[in-house]
CSV table of C-alpha atoms in Angstrom, one decimal:
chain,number,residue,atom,x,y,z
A,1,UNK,CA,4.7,24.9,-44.6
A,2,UNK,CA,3.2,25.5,-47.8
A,3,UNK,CA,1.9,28.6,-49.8
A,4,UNK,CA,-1.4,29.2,-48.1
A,5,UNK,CA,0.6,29.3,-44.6
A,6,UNK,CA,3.2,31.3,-46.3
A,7,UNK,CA,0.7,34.2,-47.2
A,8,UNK,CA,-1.2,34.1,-43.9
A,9,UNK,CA,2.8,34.7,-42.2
A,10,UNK,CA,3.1,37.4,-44.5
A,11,UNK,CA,-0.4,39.3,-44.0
A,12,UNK,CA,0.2,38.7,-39.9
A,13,UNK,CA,3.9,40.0,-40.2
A,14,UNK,CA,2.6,42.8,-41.9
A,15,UNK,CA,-0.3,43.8,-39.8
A,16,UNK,CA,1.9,43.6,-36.6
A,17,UNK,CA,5.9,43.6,-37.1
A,18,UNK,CA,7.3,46.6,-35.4
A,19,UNK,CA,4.0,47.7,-33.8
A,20,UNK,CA,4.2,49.5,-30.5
A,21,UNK,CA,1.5,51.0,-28.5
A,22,UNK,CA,-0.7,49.6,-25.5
A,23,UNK,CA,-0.5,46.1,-24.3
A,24,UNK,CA,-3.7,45.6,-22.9
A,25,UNK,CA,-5.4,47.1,-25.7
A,26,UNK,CA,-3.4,45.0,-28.9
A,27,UNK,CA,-2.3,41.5,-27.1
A,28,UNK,CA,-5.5,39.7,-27.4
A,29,UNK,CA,-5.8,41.0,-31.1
A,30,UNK,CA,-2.5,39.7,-31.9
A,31,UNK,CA,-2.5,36.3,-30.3
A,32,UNK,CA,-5.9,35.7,-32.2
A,33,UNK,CA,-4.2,36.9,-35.4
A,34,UNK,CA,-1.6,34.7,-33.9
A,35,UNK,CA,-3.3,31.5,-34.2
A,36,UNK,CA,-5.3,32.8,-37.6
A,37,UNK,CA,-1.0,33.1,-39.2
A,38,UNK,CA,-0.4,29.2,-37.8
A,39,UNK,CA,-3.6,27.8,-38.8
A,40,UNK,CA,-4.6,26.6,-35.6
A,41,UNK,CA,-8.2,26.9,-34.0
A,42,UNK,CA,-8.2,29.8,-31.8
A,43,UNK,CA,-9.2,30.3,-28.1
A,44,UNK,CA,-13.2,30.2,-27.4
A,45,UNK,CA,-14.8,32.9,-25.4
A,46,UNK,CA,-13.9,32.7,-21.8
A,47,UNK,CA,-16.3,31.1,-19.8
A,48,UNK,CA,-17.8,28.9,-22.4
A,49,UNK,CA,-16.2,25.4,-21.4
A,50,UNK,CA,-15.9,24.3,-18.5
A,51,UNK,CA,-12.2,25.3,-16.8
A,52,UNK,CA,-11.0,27.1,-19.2
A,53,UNK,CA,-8.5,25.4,-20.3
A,54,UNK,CA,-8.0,27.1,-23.5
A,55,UNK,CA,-8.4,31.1,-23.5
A,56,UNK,CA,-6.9,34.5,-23.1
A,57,UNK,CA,-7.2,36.2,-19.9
A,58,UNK,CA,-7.2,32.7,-17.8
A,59,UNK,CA,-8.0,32.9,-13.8
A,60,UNK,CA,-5.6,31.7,-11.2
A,61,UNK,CA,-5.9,31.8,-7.7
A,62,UNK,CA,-2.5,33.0,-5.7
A,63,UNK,CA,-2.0,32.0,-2.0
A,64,UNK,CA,-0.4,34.4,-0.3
A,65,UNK,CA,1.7,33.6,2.9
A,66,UNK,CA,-0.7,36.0,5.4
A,67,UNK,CA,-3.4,33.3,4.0
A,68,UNK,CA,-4.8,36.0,1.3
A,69,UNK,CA,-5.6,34.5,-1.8
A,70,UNK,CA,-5.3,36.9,-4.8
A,71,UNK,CA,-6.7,36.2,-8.7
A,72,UNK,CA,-3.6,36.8,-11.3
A,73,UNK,CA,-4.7,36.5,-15.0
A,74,UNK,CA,-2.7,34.6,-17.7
A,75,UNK,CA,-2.3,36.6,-21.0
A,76,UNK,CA,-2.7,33.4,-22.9
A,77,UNK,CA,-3.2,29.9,-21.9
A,78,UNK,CA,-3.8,26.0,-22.8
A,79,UNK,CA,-3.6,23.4,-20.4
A,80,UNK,CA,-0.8,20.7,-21.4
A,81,UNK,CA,0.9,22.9,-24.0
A,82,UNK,CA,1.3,26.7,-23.2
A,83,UNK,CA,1.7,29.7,-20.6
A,84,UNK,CA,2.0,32.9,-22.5
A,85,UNK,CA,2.9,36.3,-20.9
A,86,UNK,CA,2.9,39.8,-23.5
A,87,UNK,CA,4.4,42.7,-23.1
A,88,UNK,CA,4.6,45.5,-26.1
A,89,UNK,CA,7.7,47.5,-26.4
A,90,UNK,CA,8.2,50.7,-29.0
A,91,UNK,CA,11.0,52.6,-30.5
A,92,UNK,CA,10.6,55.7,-27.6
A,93,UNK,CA,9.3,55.6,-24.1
A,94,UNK,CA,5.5,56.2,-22.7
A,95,UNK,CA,3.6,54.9,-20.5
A,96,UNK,CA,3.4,51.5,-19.7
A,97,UNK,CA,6.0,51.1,-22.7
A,98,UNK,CA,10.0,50.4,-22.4
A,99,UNK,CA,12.1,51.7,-25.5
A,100,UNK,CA,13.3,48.3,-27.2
A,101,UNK,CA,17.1,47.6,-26.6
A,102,UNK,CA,16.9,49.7,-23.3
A,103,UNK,CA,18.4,48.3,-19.6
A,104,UNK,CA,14.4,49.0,-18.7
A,105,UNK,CA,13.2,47.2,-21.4
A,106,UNK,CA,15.4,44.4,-20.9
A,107,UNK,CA,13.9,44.2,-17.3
A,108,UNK,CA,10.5,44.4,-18.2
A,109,UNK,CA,10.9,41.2,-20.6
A,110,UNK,CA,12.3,39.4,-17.6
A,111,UNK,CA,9.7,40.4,-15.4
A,112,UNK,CA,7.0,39.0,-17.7
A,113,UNK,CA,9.3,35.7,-17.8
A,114,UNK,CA,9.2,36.0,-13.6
A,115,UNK,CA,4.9,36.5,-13.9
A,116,UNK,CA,5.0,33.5,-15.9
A,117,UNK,CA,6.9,31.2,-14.1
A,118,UNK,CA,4.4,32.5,-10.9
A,119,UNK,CA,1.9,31.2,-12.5
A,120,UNK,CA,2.7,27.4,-13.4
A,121,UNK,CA,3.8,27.4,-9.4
A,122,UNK,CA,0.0,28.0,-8.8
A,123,UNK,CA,-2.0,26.1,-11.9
A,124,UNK,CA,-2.6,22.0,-11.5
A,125,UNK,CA,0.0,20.8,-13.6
A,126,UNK,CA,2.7,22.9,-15.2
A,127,UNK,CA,2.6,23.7,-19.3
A,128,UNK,CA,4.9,22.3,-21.1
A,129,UNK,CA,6.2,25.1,-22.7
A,130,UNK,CA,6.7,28.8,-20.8
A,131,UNK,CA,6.7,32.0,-23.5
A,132,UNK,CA,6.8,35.7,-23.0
A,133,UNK,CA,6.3,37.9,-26.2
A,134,UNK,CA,6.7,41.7,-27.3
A,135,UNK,CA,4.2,42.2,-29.8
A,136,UNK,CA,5.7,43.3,-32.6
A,137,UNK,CA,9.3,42.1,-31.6
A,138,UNK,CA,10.0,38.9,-30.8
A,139,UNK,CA,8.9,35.5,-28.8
A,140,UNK,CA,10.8,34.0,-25.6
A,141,UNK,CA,10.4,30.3,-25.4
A,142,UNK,CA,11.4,28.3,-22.5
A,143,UNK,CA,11.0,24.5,-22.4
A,144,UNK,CA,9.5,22.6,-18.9
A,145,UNK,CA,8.7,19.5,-20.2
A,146,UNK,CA,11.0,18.2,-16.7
A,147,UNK,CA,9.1,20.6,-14.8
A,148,UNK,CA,12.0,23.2,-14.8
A,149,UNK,CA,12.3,25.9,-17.2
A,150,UNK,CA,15.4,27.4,-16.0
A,151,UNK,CA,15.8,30.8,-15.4
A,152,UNK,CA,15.7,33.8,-17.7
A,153,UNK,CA,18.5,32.9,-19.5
A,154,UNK,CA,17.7,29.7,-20.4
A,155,UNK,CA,15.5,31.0,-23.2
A,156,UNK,CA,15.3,30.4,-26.5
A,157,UNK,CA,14.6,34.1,-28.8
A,158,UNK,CA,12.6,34.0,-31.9
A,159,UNK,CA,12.0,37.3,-33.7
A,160,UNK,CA,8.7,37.2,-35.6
A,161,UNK,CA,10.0,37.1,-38.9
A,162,UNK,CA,11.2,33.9,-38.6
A,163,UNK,CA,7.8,32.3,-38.3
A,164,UNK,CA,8.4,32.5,-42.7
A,165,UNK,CA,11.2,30.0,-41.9
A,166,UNK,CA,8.9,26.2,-42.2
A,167,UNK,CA,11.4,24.9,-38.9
A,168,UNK,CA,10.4,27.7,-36.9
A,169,UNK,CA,6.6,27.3,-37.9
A,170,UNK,CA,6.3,24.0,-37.6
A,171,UNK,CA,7.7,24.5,-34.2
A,172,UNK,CA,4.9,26.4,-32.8
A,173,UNK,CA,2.3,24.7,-34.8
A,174,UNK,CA,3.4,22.0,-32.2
A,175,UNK,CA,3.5,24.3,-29.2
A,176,UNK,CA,-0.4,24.3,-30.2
A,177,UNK,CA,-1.3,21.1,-31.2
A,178,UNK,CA,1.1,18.6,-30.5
A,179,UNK,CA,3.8,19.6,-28.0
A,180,UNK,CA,5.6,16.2,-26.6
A,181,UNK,CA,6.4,15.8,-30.2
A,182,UNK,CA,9.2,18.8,-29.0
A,183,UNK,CA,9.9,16.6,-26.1
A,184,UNK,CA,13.5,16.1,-25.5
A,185,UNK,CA,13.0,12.7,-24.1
A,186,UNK,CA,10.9,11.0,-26.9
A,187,UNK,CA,12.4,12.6,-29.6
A,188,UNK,CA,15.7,11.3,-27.5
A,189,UNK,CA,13.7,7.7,-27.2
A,190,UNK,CA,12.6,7.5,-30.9
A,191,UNK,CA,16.3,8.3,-32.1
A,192,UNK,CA,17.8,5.3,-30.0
A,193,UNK,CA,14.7,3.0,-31.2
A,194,UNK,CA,15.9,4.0,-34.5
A,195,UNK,CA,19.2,3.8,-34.2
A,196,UNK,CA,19.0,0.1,-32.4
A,197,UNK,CA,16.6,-1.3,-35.4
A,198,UNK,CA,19.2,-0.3,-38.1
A,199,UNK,CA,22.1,-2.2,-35.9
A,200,UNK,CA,20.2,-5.0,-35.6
A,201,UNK,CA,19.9,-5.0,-39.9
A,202,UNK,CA,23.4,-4.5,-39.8
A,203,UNK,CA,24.3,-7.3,-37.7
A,204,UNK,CA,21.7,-9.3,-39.6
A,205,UNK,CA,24.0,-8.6,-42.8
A,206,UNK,CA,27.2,-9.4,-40.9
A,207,UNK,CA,26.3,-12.5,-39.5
A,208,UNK,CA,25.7,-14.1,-43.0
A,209,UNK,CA,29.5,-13.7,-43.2
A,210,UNK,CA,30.3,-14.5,-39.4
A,211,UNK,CA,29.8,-15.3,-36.6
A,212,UNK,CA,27.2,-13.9,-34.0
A,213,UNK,CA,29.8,-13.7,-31.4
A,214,UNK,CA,32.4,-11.6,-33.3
A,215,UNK,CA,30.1,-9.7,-34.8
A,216,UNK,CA,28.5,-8.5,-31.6
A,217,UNK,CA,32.0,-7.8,-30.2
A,218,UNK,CA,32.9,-5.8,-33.5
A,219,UNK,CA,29.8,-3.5,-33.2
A,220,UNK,CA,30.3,-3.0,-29.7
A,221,UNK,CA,33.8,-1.7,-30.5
A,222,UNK,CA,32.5,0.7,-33.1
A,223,UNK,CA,29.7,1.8,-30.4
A,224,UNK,CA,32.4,2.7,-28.1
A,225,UNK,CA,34.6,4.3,-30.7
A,226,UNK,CA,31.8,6.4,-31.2
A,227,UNK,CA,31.2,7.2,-27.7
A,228,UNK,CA,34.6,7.8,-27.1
A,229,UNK,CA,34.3,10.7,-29.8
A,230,UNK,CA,31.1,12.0,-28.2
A,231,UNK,CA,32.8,13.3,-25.0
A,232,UNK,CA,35.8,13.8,-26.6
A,233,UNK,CA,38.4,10.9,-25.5
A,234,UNK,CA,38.7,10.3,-29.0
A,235,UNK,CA,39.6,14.2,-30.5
A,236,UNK,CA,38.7,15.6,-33.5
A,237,UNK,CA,36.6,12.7,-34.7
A,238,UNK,CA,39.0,10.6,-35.9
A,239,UNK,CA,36.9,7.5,-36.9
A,240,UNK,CA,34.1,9.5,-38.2
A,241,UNK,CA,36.5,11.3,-40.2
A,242,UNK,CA,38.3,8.1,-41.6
A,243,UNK,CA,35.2,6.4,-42.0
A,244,UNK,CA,33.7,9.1,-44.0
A,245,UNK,CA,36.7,10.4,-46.1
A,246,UNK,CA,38.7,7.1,-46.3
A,247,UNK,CA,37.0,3.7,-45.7
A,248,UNK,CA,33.9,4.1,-46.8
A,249,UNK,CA,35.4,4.8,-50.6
A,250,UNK,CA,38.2,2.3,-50.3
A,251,UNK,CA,37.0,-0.7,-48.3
A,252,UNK,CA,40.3,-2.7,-47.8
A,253,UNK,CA,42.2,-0.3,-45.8
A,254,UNK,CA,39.1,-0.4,-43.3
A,255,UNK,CA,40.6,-3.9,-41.7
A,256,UNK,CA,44.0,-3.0,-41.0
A,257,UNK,CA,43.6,0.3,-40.3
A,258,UNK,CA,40.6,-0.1,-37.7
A,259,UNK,CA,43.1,-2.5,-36.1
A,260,UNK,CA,45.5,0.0,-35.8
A,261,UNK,CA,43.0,2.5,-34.3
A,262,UNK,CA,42.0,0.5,-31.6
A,263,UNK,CA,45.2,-1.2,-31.2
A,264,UNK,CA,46.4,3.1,-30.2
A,265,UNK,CA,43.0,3.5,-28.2
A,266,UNK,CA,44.1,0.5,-26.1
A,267,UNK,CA,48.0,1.7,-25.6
A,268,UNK,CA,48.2,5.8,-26.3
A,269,UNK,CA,50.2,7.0,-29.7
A,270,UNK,CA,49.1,8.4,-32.5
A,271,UNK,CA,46.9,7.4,-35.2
């Protein structure tokens, strides 16, 4: 995030934060300002490419059980990255408007999250990312990258002041432009490739000392250890802790006391 996106933040923020009024009237102005604040191209006019798979106001047809097929339109929509539903809030009641913090309004945000969630049932392959919004309020994010999005409360709030924080702006830059970058599964993928390439240094270093056999074996211990911390076996991260705090800044107790560790992992006491 740098100073240019910084300033167009600011000049959205201030154009729409705390806004109430009509939905139908402000959401299309405020998802274009939207995409002007992240720097990202905005929608074309509807109807000029073929499907539409980038657009506010996007068709879908829903079958209904009596064999009636109705059209539902999506507030916001692009094919492999987004389903975005808006609803607009305000400080007082009217029409077509729920008082923010209210039971009703409360209700009304999950009913947009319902709409949404209609919507990828009826669409030829689900978004990636599910998002309700109040304009002038806040964001609801749900993630589908499984095909599941969970239910309501399975979301992730985002008020709109934090699109000034750089994590949070980068995030939806992605929801727009690159979204499996966000995906649990590579991002899960990428840390193990990581992860396995700096082991295999390490063993590369370790094996100049010994040999390939105990070195494997003594990794694989440390691996567990670790593991054995993870879901909490192992409590309050007692290697991690003595690795950091102890080892690490006086090598030669590391041997013994290792030893004693997993010599206590193998037959209960206490280390």
């Amino acid at each position: 995030m740098n100073e240019s996106d910084l300033a167009r933040v600011q000049a959205f923020l201030s154009n729409w934060k705390g806004s109430s009024g009509d939905e139908r009237a402000n959401k299309d102005s405020f998802l274009r300002d939207l995409c002007v604040a992240l720097g990202v191209v905005p929608p074309p006019p509807k109807g000029s490419v073929a499907g539409d798979r980038y657009c506010f106001e996007k068709d879908v047809k829903i079958p209904h059980p009596s064999g009636k097929v109705t059209t539902g339109f999506i507030d916001f929509y692009k094919a492999e990255h987004f389903l975005l539903e808006a609803k607009q809030g305000g400080t007082i009641a009217g029409k077509g408007m729920a008082k923010r913090g209210t039971a009703t309004y409360r209700k009304e945000m999950e009913k947009a999250f319902v709409q949404a969630l209609a919507y990828t049932r009826n669409l030829d392959s689900k978004p990636p990312f599910l998002l309700t919004c109040d304009i002038g309020s806040h964001f609801e994010v749900w993630l589908g990258f499984s095909g599941d999005y969970g239910g309501y409360g399975a979301r992730r709030e985002i008020l709109l002041e934090q699109l000034l924080e750089p994590e949070t702006f980068d995030f939806f830059v992605d929801i727009f432009t690159d979204p499996q970058k966000r995906n649990p599964e590579k991002i899960a993928a990428k840390v193990t490739r990581e992860v396995a390439s700096d082991l295999a240094e390490l063993a590369k270093l370790l094996e100049k000392q010994h040999e390939p056999q105990l070195v494997a074996h003594f990794l694989m211990r440390c691996l567990f250890t670790m593991f054995a911390e993870d879901v909490e076996l192992l409590k309050g991260e007692v290697f991690t802790k003595a690795l950091k705090d102890r080892w690490i800044g006086y090598p030669p107790a590391f041997k013994s006391e290792i030893e004693t560790l997993w010599q206590t992992m193998n037959t209960g006491g206490n280390f």
